[in-house]
CSV table of C-alpha atoms in Angstrom, one decimal:
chain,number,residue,atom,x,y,z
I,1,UNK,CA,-16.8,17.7,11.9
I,2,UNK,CA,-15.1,14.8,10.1
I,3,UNK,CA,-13.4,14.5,7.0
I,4,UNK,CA,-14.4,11.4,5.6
I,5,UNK,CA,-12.3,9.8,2.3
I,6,UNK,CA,-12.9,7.1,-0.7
I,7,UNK,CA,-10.3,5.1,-2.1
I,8,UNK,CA,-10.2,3.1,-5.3
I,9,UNK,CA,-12.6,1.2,-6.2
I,10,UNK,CA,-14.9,2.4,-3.4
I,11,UNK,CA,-14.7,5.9,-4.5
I,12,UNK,CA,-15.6,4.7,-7.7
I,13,UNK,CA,-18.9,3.2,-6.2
I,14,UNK,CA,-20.1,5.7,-3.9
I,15,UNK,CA,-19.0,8.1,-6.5
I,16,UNK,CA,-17.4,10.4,-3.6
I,17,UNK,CA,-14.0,10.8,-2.5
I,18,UNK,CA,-14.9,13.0,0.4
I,19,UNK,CA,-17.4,14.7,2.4
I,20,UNK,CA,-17.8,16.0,5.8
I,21,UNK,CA,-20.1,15.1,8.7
I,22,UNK,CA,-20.8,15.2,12.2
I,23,UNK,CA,-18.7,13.9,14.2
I,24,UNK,CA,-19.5,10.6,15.5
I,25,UNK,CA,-17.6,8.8,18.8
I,26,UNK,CA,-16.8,5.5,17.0
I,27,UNK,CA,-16.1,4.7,13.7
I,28,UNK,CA,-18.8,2.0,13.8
I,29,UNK,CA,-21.4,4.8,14.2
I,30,UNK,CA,-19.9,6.5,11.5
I,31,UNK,CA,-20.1,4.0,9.4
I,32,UNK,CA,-23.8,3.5,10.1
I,33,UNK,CA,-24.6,7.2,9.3
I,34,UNK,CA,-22.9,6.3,6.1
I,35,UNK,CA,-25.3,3.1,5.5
I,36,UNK,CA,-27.9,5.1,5.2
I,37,UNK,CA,-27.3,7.2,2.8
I,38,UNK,CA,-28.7,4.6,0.1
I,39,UNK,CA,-28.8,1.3,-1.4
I,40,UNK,CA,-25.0,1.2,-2.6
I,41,UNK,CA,-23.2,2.3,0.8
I,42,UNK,CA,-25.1,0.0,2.6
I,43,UNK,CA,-23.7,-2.4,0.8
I,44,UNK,CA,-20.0,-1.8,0.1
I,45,UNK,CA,-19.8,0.1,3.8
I,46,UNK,CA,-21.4,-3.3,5.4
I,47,UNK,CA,-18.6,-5.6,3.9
I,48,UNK,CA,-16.2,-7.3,6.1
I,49,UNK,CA,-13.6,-6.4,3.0
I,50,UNK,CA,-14.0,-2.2,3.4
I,51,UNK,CA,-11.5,-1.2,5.7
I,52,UNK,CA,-11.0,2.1,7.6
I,53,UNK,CA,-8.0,4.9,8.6
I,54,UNK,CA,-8.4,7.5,11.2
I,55,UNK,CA,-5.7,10.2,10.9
I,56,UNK,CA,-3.9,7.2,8.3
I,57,UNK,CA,-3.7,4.9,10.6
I,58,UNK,CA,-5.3,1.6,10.5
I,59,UNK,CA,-8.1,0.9,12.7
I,60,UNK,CA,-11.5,-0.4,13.5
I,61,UNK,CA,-15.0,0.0,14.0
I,62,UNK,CA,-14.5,-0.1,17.9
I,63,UNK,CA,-12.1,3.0,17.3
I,64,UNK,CA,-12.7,6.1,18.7
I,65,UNK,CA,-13.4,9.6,17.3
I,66,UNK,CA,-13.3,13.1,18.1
I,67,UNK,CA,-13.7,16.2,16.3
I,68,UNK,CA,-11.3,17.2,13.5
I,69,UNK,CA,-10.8,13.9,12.4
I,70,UNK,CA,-9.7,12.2,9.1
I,71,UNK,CA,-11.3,8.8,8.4
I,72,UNK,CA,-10.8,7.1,5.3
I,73,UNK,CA,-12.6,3.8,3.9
I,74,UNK,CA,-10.8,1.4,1.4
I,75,UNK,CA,-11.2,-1.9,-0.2
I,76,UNK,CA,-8.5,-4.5,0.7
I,77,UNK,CA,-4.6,-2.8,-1.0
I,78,UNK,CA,-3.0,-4.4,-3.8
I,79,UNK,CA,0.1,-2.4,-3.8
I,80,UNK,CA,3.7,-3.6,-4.4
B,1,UNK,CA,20.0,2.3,10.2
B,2,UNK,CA,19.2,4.1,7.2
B,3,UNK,CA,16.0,4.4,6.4
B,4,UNK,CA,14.6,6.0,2.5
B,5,UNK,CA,11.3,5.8,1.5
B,6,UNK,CA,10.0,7.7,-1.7
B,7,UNK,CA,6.4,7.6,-3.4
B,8,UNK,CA,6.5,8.4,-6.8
B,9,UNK,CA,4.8,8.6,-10.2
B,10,UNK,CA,8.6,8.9,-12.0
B,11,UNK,CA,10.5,5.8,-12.8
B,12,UNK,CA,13.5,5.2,-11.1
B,13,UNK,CA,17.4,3.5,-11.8
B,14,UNK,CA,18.2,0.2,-9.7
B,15,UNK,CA,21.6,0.8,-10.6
B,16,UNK,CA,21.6,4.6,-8.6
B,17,UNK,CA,19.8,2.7,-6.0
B,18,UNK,CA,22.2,0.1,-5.6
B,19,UNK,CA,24.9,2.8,-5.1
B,20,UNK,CA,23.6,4.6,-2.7
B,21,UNK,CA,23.1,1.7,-0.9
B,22,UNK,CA,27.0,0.2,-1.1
B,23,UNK,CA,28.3,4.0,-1.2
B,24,UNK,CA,30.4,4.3,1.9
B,25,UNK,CA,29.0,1.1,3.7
B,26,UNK,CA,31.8,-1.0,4.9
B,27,UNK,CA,30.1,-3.0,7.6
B,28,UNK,CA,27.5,-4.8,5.5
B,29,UNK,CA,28.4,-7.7,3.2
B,30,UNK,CA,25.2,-8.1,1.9
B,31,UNK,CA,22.8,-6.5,-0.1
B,32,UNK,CA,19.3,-7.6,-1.5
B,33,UNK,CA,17.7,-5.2,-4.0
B,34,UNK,CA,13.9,-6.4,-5.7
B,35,UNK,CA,11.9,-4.8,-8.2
B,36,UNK,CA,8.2,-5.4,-8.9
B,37,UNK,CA,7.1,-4.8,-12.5
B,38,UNK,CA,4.0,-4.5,-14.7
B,39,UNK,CA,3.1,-8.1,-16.0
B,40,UNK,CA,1.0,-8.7,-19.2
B,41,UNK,CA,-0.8,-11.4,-17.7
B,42,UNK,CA,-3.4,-11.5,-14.0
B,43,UNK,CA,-6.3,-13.0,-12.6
B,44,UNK,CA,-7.1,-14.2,-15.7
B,45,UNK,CA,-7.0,-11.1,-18.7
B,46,UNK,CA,-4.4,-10.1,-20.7
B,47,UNK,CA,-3.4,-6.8,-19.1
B,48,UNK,CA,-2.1,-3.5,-21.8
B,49,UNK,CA,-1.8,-1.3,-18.8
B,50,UNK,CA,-1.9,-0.4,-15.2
B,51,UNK,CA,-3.1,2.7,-13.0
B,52,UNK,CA,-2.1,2.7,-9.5
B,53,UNK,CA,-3.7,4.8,-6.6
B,54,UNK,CA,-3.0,5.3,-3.7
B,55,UNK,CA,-3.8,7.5,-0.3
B,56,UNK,CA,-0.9,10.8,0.0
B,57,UNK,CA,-1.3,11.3,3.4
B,58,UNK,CA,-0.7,7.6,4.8
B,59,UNK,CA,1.0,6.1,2.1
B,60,UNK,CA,5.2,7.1,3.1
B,61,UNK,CA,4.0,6.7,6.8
B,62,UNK,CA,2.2,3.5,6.6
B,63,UNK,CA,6.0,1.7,4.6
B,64,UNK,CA,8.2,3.6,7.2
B,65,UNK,CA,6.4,1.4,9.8
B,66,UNK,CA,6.4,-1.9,7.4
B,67,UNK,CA,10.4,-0.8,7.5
B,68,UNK,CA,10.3,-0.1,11.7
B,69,UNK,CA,9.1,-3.4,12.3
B,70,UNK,CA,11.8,-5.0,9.5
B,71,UNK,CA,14.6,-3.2,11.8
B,72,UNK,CA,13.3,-4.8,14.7
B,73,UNK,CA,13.7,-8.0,13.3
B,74,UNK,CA,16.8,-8.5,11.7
B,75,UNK,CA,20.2,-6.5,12.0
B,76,UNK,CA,19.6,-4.2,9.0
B,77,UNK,CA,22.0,-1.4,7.7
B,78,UNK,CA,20.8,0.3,5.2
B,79,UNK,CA,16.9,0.2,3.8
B,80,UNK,CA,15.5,2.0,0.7
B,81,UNK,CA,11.9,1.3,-0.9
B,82,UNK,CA,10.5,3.3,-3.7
B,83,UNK,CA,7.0,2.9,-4.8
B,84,UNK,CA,5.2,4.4,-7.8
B,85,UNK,CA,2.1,5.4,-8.6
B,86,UNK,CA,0.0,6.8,-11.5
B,87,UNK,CA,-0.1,5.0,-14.9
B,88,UNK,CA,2.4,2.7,-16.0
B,89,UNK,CA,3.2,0.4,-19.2
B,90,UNK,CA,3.7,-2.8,-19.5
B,91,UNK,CA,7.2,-3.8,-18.1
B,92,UNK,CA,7.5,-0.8,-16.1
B,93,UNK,CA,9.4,-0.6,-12.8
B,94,UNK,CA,6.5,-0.7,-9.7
B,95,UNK,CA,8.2,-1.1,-7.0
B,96,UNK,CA,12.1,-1.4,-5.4
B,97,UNK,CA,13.3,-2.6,-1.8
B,98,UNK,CA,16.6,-2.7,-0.9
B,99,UNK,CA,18.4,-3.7,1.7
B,100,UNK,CA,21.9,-3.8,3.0
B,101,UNK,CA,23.1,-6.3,6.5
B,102,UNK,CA,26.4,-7.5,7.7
B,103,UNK,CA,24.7,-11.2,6.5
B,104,UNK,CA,22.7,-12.3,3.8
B,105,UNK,CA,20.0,-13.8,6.2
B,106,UNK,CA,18.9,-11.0,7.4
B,107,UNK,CA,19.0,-9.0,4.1
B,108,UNK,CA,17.2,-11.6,2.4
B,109,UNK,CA,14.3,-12.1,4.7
B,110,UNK,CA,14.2,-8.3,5.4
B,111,UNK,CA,13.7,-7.4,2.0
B,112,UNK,CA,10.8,-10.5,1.6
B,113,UNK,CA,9.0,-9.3,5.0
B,114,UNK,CA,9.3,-5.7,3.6
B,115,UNK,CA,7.7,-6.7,0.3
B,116,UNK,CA,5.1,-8.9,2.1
B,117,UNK,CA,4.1,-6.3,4.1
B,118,UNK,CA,3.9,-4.0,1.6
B,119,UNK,CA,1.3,-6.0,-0.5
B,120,UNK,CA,-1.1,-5.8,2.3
B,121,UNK,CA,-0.7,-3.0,4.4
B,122,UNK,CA,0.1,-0.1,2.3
B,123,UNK,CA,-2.6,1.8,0.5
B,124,UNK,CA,-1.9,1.5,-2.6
B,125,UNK,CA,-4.6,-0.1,-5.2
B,126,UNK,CA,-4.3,-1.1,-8.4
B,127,UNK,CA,-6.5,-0.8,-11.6
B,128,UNK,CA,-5.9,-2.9,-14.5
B,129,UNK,CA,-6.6,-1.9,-18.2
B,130,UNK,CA,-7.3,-4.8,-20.8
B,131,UNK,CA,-8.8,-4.7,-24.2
B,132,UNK,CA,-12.3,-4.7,-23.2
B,133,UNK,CA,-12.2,-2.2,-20.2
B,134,UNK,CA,-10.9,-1.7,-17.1
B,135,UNK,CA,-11.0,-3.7,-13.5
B,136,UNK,CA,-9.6,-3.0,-9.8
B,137,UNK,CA,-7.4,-5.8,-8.9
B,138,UNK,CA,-8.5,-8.2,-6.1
B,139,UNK,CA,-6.3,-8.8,-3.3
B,140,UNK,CA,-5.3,-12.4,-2.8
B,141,UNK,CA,-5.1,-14.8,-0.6
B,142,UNK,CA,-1.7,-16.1,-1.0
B,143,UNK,CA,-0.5,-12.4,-0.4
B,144,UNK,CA,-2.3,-12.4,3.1
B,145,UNK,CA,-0.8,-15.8,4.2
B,146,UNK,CA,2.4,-14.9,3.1
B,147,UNK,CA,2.6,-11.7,5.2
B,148,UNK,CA,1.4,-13.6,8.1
B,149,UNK,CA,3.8,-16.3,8.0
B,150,UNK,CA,6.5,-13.5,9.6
């Protein structure tokens, strides 16, 4: 399983700030077993602005995944 | 090195800051403390408030790394950032970087890089409240070319 996390405004959207799911090998597959889950997480999921954490570290939708993991999905931070 | 890094929702004195950065530090010269605060004005609304989120797990990792990379960089002593979160006031204290080096230079552009970095890398997010509701700050431009100028 994964542990999949919302931030901000995202979580605000989707109306989720976690959930758990199969686990996937990449996050771009994850993120497509996401899109389909309606209208509204195909669209914020799709945009070039949502970015992604596994295990809180930045990375990308080539990144890999294994079981266990925590992969978290965030607009663009405006911190500081 | 010296490296301090708190997350927060409680305020916090730049003056007890400042000390523990001088206390017992007679190799640097220098010292560069900033602190953010809550403005009433952005993108274009009169703010009366400010909520800031943020994600536990990553957050202290994700600016002990911003500071890592600051370290390798320039000859710093002593480094301490504190960053809040939760809902704060107008004219609250956000955020505080400080940083201590033998020379100014490298205090000065440590602290900036730290502060840069900080505005794009760490997850923090911030939700303005105005008179007539509430809206999620967009990040800017400017904040992205300035951390990539380093």
């Amino acid at each position: 399983m994964l542990k999949v996390l919302f931030f901000a405004q995202l979580r605000e959207v989707l109306n989720t700030d976690s959930l758990e799911l199969a686990s996937q090998a990449t996050v771009a597959e994850l993120r497509a077993v996401l899109m389909t889950k309606g209208e509204i997480w195909k669209e914020y999921l799709a945009s070039d602005s949502c970015l992604v954490a596994v295990n809180q570290t930045m990375a990308s939708d080539k990144s890999a995944l294994k079981d266990g993991d925590e992969v978290a999905f965030f607009p663009p931070v405006t911190g500081g | 090195m010296v490296m301090s890094v708190s997350v927060q929702s409680q305020d916090f004195d730049q003056a007890d800051e400042y000390q523990q950065l001088i206390k017992d530090n007679i190799k640097d010269g220098a010292v560069v403390c900033f602190v953010g605060l809550v403005r009433d004005f952005n993108q274009g609304s009169d703010i009366t408030g400010l909520q800031i989120e943020h994600y536990p797990a990553m957050t202290t990792q994700s600016i002990e790394k911003i500071v890592e990379q600051a370290i390798n960089k320039w000859p710093l002593g002593r480094v301490r950032v504190v960053h809040r979160f939760g809902t704060l006031a107008l004219g609250e204290q956000i955020v505080f970087v400080g940083v201590t080096s033998a020379h100014r230079q490298a205090a000065f552009q440590g602290a900036e890089f730290i502060m840069d970095y900080l505005k794009t890398q760490a997850p923090f997010w911030k939700k303005e409240t105005t008179k007539t509701g509430q809206h999620w700050v967009a990040a800017k431009h400017t904040d992205k070319h300035a951390a990539d100028k380093w």
